[in-house]
Amino acid sequence: MRIIVQKFGGTSVATDEGRSKAVAKIIKAKEDGLSVVVVVSAMGRKGEPYATDTLINLAKGIGSKVAPRELDLLISCGEIISTVVMTQTLEKHGHPAVALTGGQAGILTDKNFGEAQIIGINPEHILRHLGEGKIVIVAGFQGITAAGEMTTLGRGGSDTTATALGSALEAEMVEIYTDVDGVMTVDPRIIPEAKILRELTYQEICEMANHGAKVVHPRAVAIARDKKVPVKVRSTFSNDGGTLIHDGKTSRIITGIAHQPGMGLVLVKAKTGAMNSEDSVKIFKSLAEAMISVDMNSVSTSQVSFIVKQEVLGKVGDLLMPLGFNVELLPHCSKLSLIGVGMQEVSGIMVRVVEALHKHHIKLLQTVDSEITISCLVPEDQISQATKVLYNEFGL
Ligand code: ADP
Ligand code: MG
């Protein structure tokens, strides 16, 4: 059996127009002789009636604390609604289809409600339905525990469902359909003329996704990479060939730029003299105990600095000030990351970044780099300009 997994994101299934375009892609794959497994997200984004955020607000509107188990039960409904709507749409076009919850599709997870990990897939039901010639529509973003509890997989969960099913079913391709033509060198919302990347290695897209390019979730890519399942990112709304993600090598020096908005910078200094390693331990320990994740860490004898999500910035101050440090909190920052696997073989990239930003009066608050990424923290209101500067500097 030749299997293809096609995932349609929230904007693709939100409207009649999107759903008919999605259905056309599904039918085309079926007519090409493939057995089709479709993964769907909840219909629409924030504010729309069946979107995940709307469902969360429904429960939180009653009382702010919702038990994680009940919250998962509620938010998994968004994707289930989508499966039935898509199944009906396919039936209307004369194609037999069946809707399955994550659990019915055999997706087994741990008990970590809200952020569950897939621990196994039993594809028996899916294979039976495919064997009967049906198109199988699976609710993304969810699974079931061994005890039969509904769980959700966290952000980007439907992408993860798609690649996990793709690898369990040994699919010949996983197609991620969304509202852009493919993976671009930069988020087209920031640079509309950004070029499409026709092919990318798993490593390149993983790095882009890990640094905020939310077009596909990093966990989903990692799963595909393990089993070497090829992934294509394509648009539901066009016939563009999209971006193929594969296991090959790349000769590119710079792949693209990714963003993480909504960050805050924390600068911690000792009240007297220099910081010692005991101070650093104290700082990072108290953050870890409060489950606050930090990024762009820099430790020196004069200060410790790092970034956190803007919404926990106040909490970080409340944690660290009582420990006897001088704490400076800088809200409204954005992280921009220049990604390039080929960068490790070329020198002088960092100086070009710093020089270009300096020339355009962009305030560089902090930088960190690895062999394949240079990340810069800039004020939120300069992020578009900073991106354009580097986009032009590196001819992306
Ligand atoms: P879906 O609901 O289909 O999962 P997402 O909103 O999660 O859609 O992902 C698609 C969005 O990802 C695009 O609308 C685009 O703004 C954003 N995006 C961020 N970085 C990139 C990039 N490098 N290339 C393409 N899209 C990107
Ligand atoms: Mg998405």
Short mmCIF file of C-alpha atoms and ligand atoms in Angstrom, two decimals:
data_model
loop_
_atom_site.label_atom_id
_atom_site.label_comp_id
_atom_site.label_asym_id
_atom_site.label_seq_id
_atom_site.Cartn_x
_atom_site.Cartn_y
_atom_site.Cartn_z
CA MET A 1 0.00 0.00 0.00
CA ARG A 2 1.39 3.42 -0.98
CA ILE A 3 0.42 5.83 1.78
CA ILE A 4 0.50 9.63 1.89
CA VAL A 5 -0.25 11.74 4.98
CA GLN A 6 -1.66 15.19 4.33
CA LYS A 7 -2.01 17.67 7.20
CA PHE A 8 -4.24 20.73 6.91
CA GLY A 9 -3.70 23.56 9.40
CA GLY A 10 -6.28 25.79 11.06
CA THR A 11 -6.56 28.37 8.30
CA SER A 12 -6.89 25.65 5.65
CA VAL A 13 -9.98 24.10 7.24
CA ALA A 14 -11.57 27.27 8.64
CA THR A 15 -13.70 28.24 5.67
CA ASP A 16 -15.75 26.55 2.94
CA GLU A 17 -13.21 27.84 0.42
CA GLY A 18 -10.27 26.36 2.32
CA ARG A 19 -12.04 23.05 2.83
CA SER A 20 -12.92 22.69 -0.85
CA LYS A 21 -9.29 23.41 -1.80
CA ALA A 22 -8.15 20.86 0.79
CA VAL A 23 -10.61 18.30 -0.52
CA ALA A 24 -9.31 18.85 -4.06
CA LYS A 25 -5.75 18.01 -2.86
CA ILE A 26 -7.00 14.91 -1.05
CA ILE A 27 -8.98 13.65 -4.05
CA LYS A 28 -6.03 14.29 -6.37
CA ALA A 29 -3.77 12.12 -4.17
CA LYS A 30 -6.43 9.39 -4.07
CA GLU A 31 -6.80 9.50 -7.86
CA ASP A 32 -3.02 9.24 -8.16
CA GLY A 33 -3.39 5.81 -6.58
CA LEU A 34 -2.34 6.68 -3.04
CA SER A 35 -4.01 5.66 0.20
CA VAL A 36 -4.66 8.96 1.95
CA VAL A 37 -4.51 9.72 5.66
CA VAL A 38 -5.54 13.28 6.46
CA VAL A 39 -4.66 15.07 9.70
CA VAL A 40 -6.67 18.16 10.56
CA SER A 41 -6.27 21.02 13.02
CA ALA A 42 -9.14 22.85 14.69
CA MET A 43 -11.02 25.22 12.39
CA GLY A 44 -9.66 28.77 12.42
CA ARG A 45 -7.52 30.81 14.75
CA LYS A 46 -8.06 32.90 17.87
CA GLY A 47 -11.58 34.29 18.14
CA GLU A 48 -13.19 31.87 15.71
CA PRO A 49 -15.93 29.62 17.16
CA TYR A 50 -14.19 26.22 17.08
CA ALA A 51 -10.57 27.35 17.44
CA THR A 52 -8.51 25.96 20.33
CA ASP A 53 -8.18 29.37 22.01
CA THR A 54 -11.96 29.85 21.91
CA LEU A 55 -12.47 26.53 23.67
CA ILE A 56 -9.88 27.38 26.33
CA ASN A 57 -11.64 30.70 26.98
CA LEU A 58 -14.96 28.90 27.27
CA ALA A 59 -13.73 26.97 30.30
CA LYS A 60 -11.54 29.73 31.74
CA GLY A 61 -14.48 32.13 31.51
CA ILE A 62 -16.20 30.08 34.22
CA GLY A 63 -13.23 29.98 36.56
CA SER A 64 -9.59 30.62 35.76
CA LYS A 65 -8.28 27.27 37.04
CA VAL A 66 -9.27 24.37 34.80
CA ALA A 67 -8.02 20.88 35.64
CA PRO A 68 -5.51 19.77 32.97
CA ARG A 69 -7.47 16.59 32.31
CA GLU A 70 -10.72 18.47 31.66
CA LEU A 71 -8.96 21.15 29.63
CA ASP A 72 -7.50 18.48 27.32
CA LEU A 73 -10.89 16.84 26.99
CA LEU A 74 -12.35 20.19 25.97
CA ILE A 75 -9.67 21.39 23.57
CA SER A 76 -9.43 18.07 21.78
CA CYS A 77 -13.01 18.74 20.59
CA GLY A 78 -11.80 21.39 18.10
CA GLU A 79 -9.93 18.84 15.98
CA ILE A 80 -12.70 16.27 16.32
CA ILE A 81 -15.23 18.77 14.93
CA SER A 82 -12.83 19.34 12.02
CA THR A 83 -12.59 15.62 11.22
CA VAL A 84 -16.35 15.26 10.94
CA VAL A 85 -16.73 18.41 8.82
CA MET A 86 -13.97 17.20 6.47
CA THR A 87 -15.43 13.70 6.30
CA GLN A 88 -18.83 15.12 5.35
CA THR A 89 -17.24 17.36 2.73
CA LEU A 90 -15.48 14.37 1.16
CA GLU A 91 -18.64 12.25 1.26
CA LYS A 92 -20.48 15.08 -0.51
CA HIS A 93 -17.90 14.81 -3.30
CA GLY A 94 -18.57 11.08 -3.52
CA HIS A 95 -15.45 9.87 -1.67
CA PRO A 96 -15.97 7.48 1.23
CA ALA A 97 -14.17 8.76 4.33
CA VAL A 98 -14.03 8.03 8.04
CA ALA A 99 -13.29 10.38 10.96
CA LEU A 100 -11.07 9.16 13.80
CA THR A 101 -10.02 10.75 17.09
CA GLY A 102 -6.31 10.51 17.91
CA GLY A 103 -7.10 7.60 20.23
CA GLN A 104 -9.15 5.77 17.60
CA ALA A 105 -6.26 6.26 15.19
CA GLY A 106 -4.06 4.39 17.69
CA ILE A 107 -1.99 7.32 18.97
CA LEU A 108 -0.84 6.39 22.45
CA THR A 109 0.66 9.08 24.68
CA ASP A 110 2.01 9.55 28.20
CA LYS A 111 -0.14 11.22 30.88
CA ASN A 112 1.39 14.69 30.58
CA PHE A 113 -1.84 16.60 29.87
CA GLY A 114 -1.37 19.64 27.65
CA GLU A 115 2.13 18.58 26.50
CA ALA A 116 1.76 14.84 26.02
CA GLN A 117 4.43 12.86 24.17
CA ILE A 118 3.53 10.16 21.69
CA ILE A 119 4.87 6.88 23.06
CA GLY A 120 3.50 4.52 20.45
CA ILE A 121 1.20 4.17 17.48
CA ASN A 122 -0.99 1.20 16.68
CA PRO A 123 -2.01 1.82 13.06
CA GLU A 124 -4.39 -1.18 12.90
CA HIS A 125 -7.66 0.83 12.58
CA ILE A 126 -6.18 3.24 10.05
CA LEU A 127 -4.87 0.37 7.91
CA ARG A 128 -8.21 -1.44 8.04
CA HIS A 129 -10.11 1.64 6.85
CA LEU A 130 -7.52 2.31 4.14
CA GLY A 131 -7.83 -1.33 3.07
CA GLU A 132 -11.58 -0.73 2.61
CA GLY A 133 -10.74 2.12 0.23
CA LYS A 134 -11.67 4.93 2.60
CA ILE A 135 -9.91 8.21 3.14
CA VAL A 136 -9.01 8.38 6.83
CA ILE A 137 -9.38 11.73 8.59
CA VAL A 138 -7.52 11.88 11.90
CA ALA A 139 -7.89 14.58 14.56
CA GLY A 140 -4.50 16.22 15.00
CA PHE A 141 -2.92 17.44 18.26
CA GLN A 142 -4.30 14.61 20.40
CA GLY A 143 -3.85 11.07 21.66
CA ILE A 144 -4.98 8.75 24.38
CA THR A 145 -3.24 7.33 27.46
CA ALA A 146 -3.09 3.63 28.29
CA ALA A 147 -5.86 4.35 30.82
CA GLY A 148 -8.08 5.84 28.09
CA GLU A 149 -7.68 9.53 28.96
CA MET A 150 -7.72 12.10 26.16
CA THR A 151 -4.49 14.10 25.94
CA THR A 152 -3.24 16.94 23.77
CA LEU A 153 0.26 17.30 22.35
CA GLY A 154 0.98 21.00 22.89
CA ARG A 155 1.91 23.64 20.35
CA GLY A 156 2.34 22.44 16.78
CA GLY A 157 0.65 19.22 17.83
CA SER A 158 -1.05 18.53 14.51
CA ASP A 159 2.28 18.70 12.67
CA THR A 160 3.54 16.11 15.15
CA THR A 161 0.51 13.89 14.60
CA ALA A 162 1.17 14.03 10.86
CA THR A 163 4.85 13.08 10.93
CA ALA A 164 4.33 10.47 13.68
CA LEU A 165 1.63 8.80 11.57
CA GLY A 166 3.82 9.18 8.50
CA SER A 167 6.62 7.27 10.14
CA ALA A 168 4.39 4.62 11.77
CA LEU A 169 2.64 3.98 8.45
CA GLU A 170 5.89 4.20 6.46
CA ALA A 171 4.22 6.79 4.28
CA GLU A 172 6.02 7.81 1.11
CA MET A 173 5.42 11.48 1.92
CA VAL A 174 4.00 13.74 4.62
CA GLU A 175 2.53 16.93 3.20
CA ILE A 176 2.01 19.87 5.58
CA TYR A 177 -0.56 22.17 3.96
CA THR A 178 -0.74 25.72 5.28
CA ASP A 179 -1.44 29.30 4.20
CA VAL A 180 1.96 30.01 2.57
CA ASP A 181 3.56 28.41 -0.52
CA GLY A 182 6.33 26.73 1.46
CA VAL A 183 9.21 27.53 3.77
CA MET A 184 10.57 30.96 2.91
CA THR A 185 13.95 32.47 3.75
CA VAL A 186 12.09 34.75 6.20
CA ASP A 187 8.54 34.79 7.56
CA PRO A 188 6.57 36.38 4.69
CA ARG A 189 4.56 38.33 7.25
CA ILE A 190 7.74 40.32 7.91
CA ILE A 191 9.20 40.30 4.38
CA PRO A 192 6.45 39.61 1.85
CA GLU A 193 8.96 39.22 -1.00
CA ALA A 194 10.97 36.53 0.84
CA LYS A 195 12.00 33.70 -1.47
CA ILE A 196 10.70 30.18 -1.21
CA LEU A 197 13.26 27.51 -0.34
CA ARG A 198 12.62 24.66 -2.78
CA GLU A 199 14.44 22.10 -0.68
CA LEU A 200 15.80 21.98 2.84
CA THR A 201 17.58 19.40 4.94
CA TYR A 202 16.02 18.19 8.19
CA GLN A 203 18.81 19.98 10.04
CA GLU A 204 18.11 23.32 8.38
CA ILE A 205 14.37 23.26 9.00
CA CYS A 206 14.85 21.98 12.56
CA GLU A 207 17.12 24.91 13.32
CA MET A 208 14.73 27.39 11.67
CA ALA A 209 11.75 25.93 13.57
CA ASN A 210 13.61 25.78 16.88
CA HIS A 211 14.37 29.48 16.51
CA GLY A 212 10.77 30.43 15.93
CA ALA A 213 9.86 29.80 12.25
CA LYS A 214 6.48 28.41 13.15
CA VAL A 215 5.64 27.14 9.67
CA VAL A 216 6.36 23.62 10.93
CA HIS A 217 6.95 22.44 14.48
CA PRO A 218 10.51 21.31 15.38
CA ARG A 219 9.29 18.19 17.19
CA ALA A 220 7.40 17.13 14.06
CA VAL A 221 10.54 17.52 11.95
CA ALA A 222 12.61 15.53 14.45
CA ILE A 223 10.17 12.63 14.23
CA ALA A 224 10.26 12.68 10.42
CA ARG A 225 14.03 12.78 10.46
CA ASP A 226 14.33 9.69 12.68
CA LYS A 227 12.57 7.55 10.10
CA LYS A 228 13.71 9.65 7.13
CA VAL A 229 10.16 10.33 6.01
CA PRO A 230 10.22 13.08 3.37
CA VAL A 231 8.09 16.10 4.27
CA LYS A 232 6.66 18.71 1.94
CA VAL A 233 5.39 22.09 3.12
CA ARG A 234 2.81 23.43 0.65
CA SER A 235 -0.09 25.81 0.33
CA THR A 236 -3.70 24.69 0.42
CA PHE A 237 -4.55 27.77 -1.62
CA SER A 238 -2.20 27.39 -4.59
CA ASN A 239 -0.67 24.74 -6.79
CA ASP A 240 2.91 25.70 -5.97
CA GLY A 241 5.23 22.72 -5.56
CA GLY A 242 6.24 23.86 -2.07
CA THR A 243 9.35 22.97 -0.06
CA LEU A 244 10.74 19.46 0.11
CA ILE A 245 12.45 18.53 3.37
CA HIS A 246 14.88 15.65 2.96
CA ASP A 247 17.89 13.87 4.30
CA GLY A 248 20.48 15.18 1.86
CA LYS A 249 23.26 17.70 2.15
CA THR A 250 23.15 21.41 1.52
CA SER A 251 25.70 23.78 0.04
CA ARG A 252 23.98 26.90 1.34
CA ILE A 253 25.89 29.19 3.68
CA ILE A 254 22.87 31.04 5.05
CA THR A 255 19.43 29.42 4.92
CA GLY A 256 17.23 32.10 6.39
CA ILE A 257 16.15 34.19 9.34
CA ALA A 258 13.76 33.13 12.11
CA HIS A 259 12.12 35.21 14.83
CA GLN A 260 10.95 34.95 18.37
CA PRO A 261 8.96 38.00 19.40
CA GLY A 262 7.64 38.71 22.89
CA MET A 263 10.87 38.23 24.84
CA GLY A 264 12.34 40.08 27.79
CA LEU A 265 16.01 40.55 28.69
CA VAL A 266 17.20 39.97 32.26
CA LEU A 267 20.53 41.39 33.48
CA VAL A 268 21.66 40.23 36.92
CA LYS A 269 24.57 41.78 38.81
CA ALA A 270 25.95 41.22 42.29
CA LYS A 271 25.39 44.12 44.71
CA THR A 272 28.99 43.93 45.80
CA GLY A 273 31.81 43.21 43.38
CA ALA A 274 31.98 40.36 40.94
CA MET A 275 29.65 37.47 40.28
CA ASN A 276 31.03 34.06 41.15
CA SER A 277 29.94 30.64 39.94
CA GLU A 278 27.93 30.07 43.12
CA ASP A 279 25.81 33.09 42.17
CA SER A 280 25.14 31.61 38.72
CA VAL A 281 24.09 28.32 40.26
CA LYS A 282 21.71 30.15 42.62
CA ILE A 283 20.16 32.09 39.73
CA PHE A 284 19.66 29.23 37.32
CA LYS A 285 18.50 26.88 40.07
CA SER A 286 15.75 29.20 41.22
CA LEU A 287 14.60 29.69 37.61
CA ALA A 288 14.59 25.95 36.98
CA GLU A 289 12.59 25.30 40.16
CA ALA A 290 10.01 27.83 38.94
CA MET A 291 9.99 25.99 35.56
CA ILE A 292 11.03 29.16 33.73
CA SER A 293 12.95 28.42 30.57
CA VAL A 294 15.78 30.71 29.64
CA ASP A 295 17.62 31.35 26.40
CA MET A 296 20.59 33.41 25.13
CA ASN A 297 22.37 32.83 28.44
CA SER A 298 25.60 34.64 29.02
CA VAL A 299 27.64 34.27 32.19
CA SER A 300 30.63 36.47 32.98
CA THR A 301 32.45 37.62 36.09
CA SER A 302 30.50 40.88 36.02
CA GLN A 303 26.97 39.69 35.22
CA VAL A 304 24.59 36.93 34.24
CA SER A 305 22.14 37.70 31.48
CA PHE A 306 19.48 35.77 29.61
CA ILE A 307 16.11 36.17 27.95
CA VAL A 308 12.72 34.80 28.99
CA LYS A 309 9.21 35.02 27.61
CA GLN A 310 7.88 38.50 28.23
CA GLU A 311 4.96 37.21 30.34
CA VAL A 312 7.25 35.75 33.02
CA LEU A 313 9.59 38.76 33.20
CA GLY A 314 7.93 40.15 36.36
CA LYS A 315 8.08 36.75 38.01
CA VAL A 316 11.81 36.50 37.28
CA GLY A 317 12.35 39.83 39.04
CA ASP A 318 10.32 38.62 42.03
CA LEU A 319 12.45 35.47 42.21
CA LEU A 320 15.90 36.98 41.85
CA MET A 321 15.69 40.26 43.78
CA PRO A 322 15.11 38.56 47.16
CA LEU A 323 18.31 36.55 46.52
CA GLY A 324 20.25 39.79 46.91
CA PHE A 325 21.05 40.67 43.28
CA ASN A 326 20.62 43.84 41.29
CA VAL A 327 18.17 42.85 38.59
CA GLU A 328 17.45 44.85 35.47
CA LEU A 329 14.44 43.82 33.38
CA LEU A 330 14.09 44.93 29.78
CA PRO A 331 10.71 44.13 28.20
CA HIS A 332 9.64 44.26 24.53
CA CYS A 333 12.56 42.48 22.88
CA SER A 334 12.63 40.20 19.84
CA LYS A 335 15.15 37.55 18.98
CA LEU A 336 16.26 37.24 15.39
CA SER A 337 18.33 34.24 14.32
CA LEU A 338 20.41 33.93 11.20
CA ILE A 339 20.58 30.26 10.34
CA GLY A 340 23.03 28.53 8.08
CA VAL A 341 24.50 25.07 8.28
CA GLY A 342 27.26 26.19 5.90
CA MET A 343 28.20 29.07 8.18
CA GLN A 344 30.62 26.90 10.12
CA GLU A 345 33.01 26.79 7.17
CA VAL A 346 33.01 30.53 6.50
CA SER A 347 34.50 33.27 8.62
CA GLY A 348 33.44 36.87 8.92
CA ILE A 349 29.68 36.35 9.15
CA MET A 350 29.42 37.80 12.66
CA VAL A 351 31.21 41.00 11.70
CA ARG A 352 28.85 41.48 8.75
CA VAL A 353 25.85 41.06 11.05
CA VAL A 354 27.11 43.50 13.66
CA GLU A 355 28.28 46.03 11.09
CA ALA A 356 25.06 45.98 9.08
CA LEU A 357 22.91 46.42 12.18
CA HIS A 358 25.16 49.17 13.50
CA LYS A 359 25.06 51.04 10.18
CA HIS A 360 21.27 51.14 10.35
CA HIS A 361 21.18 52.26 14.00
CA ILE A 362 19.70 49.04 15.29
CA LYS A 363 20.29 48.52 18.98
CA LEU A 364 21.95 45.16 19.52
CA LEU A 365 21.06 44.12 23.08
CA GLN A 366 22.65 40.68 23.19
CA THR A 367 24.04 38.06 20.82
CA VAL A 368 24.78 34.36 21.04
CA ASP A 369 26.06 32.08 18.37
CA SER A 370 26.56 28.41 17.67
CA GLU A 371 28.26 26.82 14.68
CA ILE A 372 25.12 27.15 12.58
CA THR A 373 23.20 30.07 14.09
CA ILE A 374 23.78 33.67 15.10
CA SER A 375 21.03 35.07 17.31
CA CYS A 376 20.58 38.78 17.99
CA LEU A 377 18.28 40.39 20.50
CA VAL A 378 16.86 43.72 19.38
CA PRO A 379 14.08 46.03 20.62
CA GLU A 380 10.69 44.82 19.40
CA ASP A 381 10.03 47.98 17.40
CA GLN A 382 13.24 47.45 15.39
CA ILE A 383 12.73 43.80 14.50
CA SER A 384 11.26 44.38 11.01
CA GLN A 385 14.00 46.80 10.11
CA ALA A 386 16.72 44.54 11.55
CA THR A 387 15.35 41.64 9.52
CA LYS A 388 15.30 43.68 6.32
CA VAL A 389 18.88 44.79 6.94
CA LEU A 390 20.15 41.22 7.29
CA TYR A 391 17.90 40.00 4.49
CA ASN A 392 19.59 42.47 2.17
CA GLU A 393 23.08 42.00 3.59
CA PHE A 394 23.00 38.26 2.92
CA GLY A 395 20.90 38.41 -0.28
CA LEU A 396 18.22 36.12 1.09
P1 ADP B 1 -1.08 26.26 10.27
O1 ADP B 1 -2.32 26.75 10.93
O2 ADP B 1 -1.32 25.85 8.86
O3 ADP B 1 -0.35 25.24 11.07
P2 ADP B 1 0.91 28.23 11.07
O4 ADP B 1 0.42 29.58 11.39
O5 ADP B 1 1.28 27.33 12.20
O6 ADP B 1 -0.16 27.54 10.10
O7 ADP B 1 2.19 28.32 10.10
C1 ADP B 1 2.11 29.08 8.91
C2 ADP B 1 2.70 30.46 9.15
O8 ADP B 1 4.08 30.34 9.48
C3 ADP B 1 2.69 31.36 7.95
O9 ADP B 1 1.49 32.06 7.81
C4 ADP B 1 3.90 32.28 8.18
O10 ADP B 1 3.53 33.57 8.58
C5 ADP B 1 4.66 31.62 9.33
N1 ADP B 1 6.10 31.49 9.07
C6 ADP B 1 7.09 31.80 9.93
N2 ADP B 1 8.29 31.64 9.39
C7 ADP B 1 8.11 31.21 8.13
C8 ADP B 1 8.99 30.86 7.06
N3 ADP B 1 10.32 30.92 7.19
N4 ADP B 1 8.44 30.45 5.90
C9 ADP B 1 7.09 30.39 5.75
N5 ADP B 1 6.20 30.71 6.73
C10 ADP B 1 6.69 31.12 7.91
MG MG B 2 1.15 25.29 12.63
#
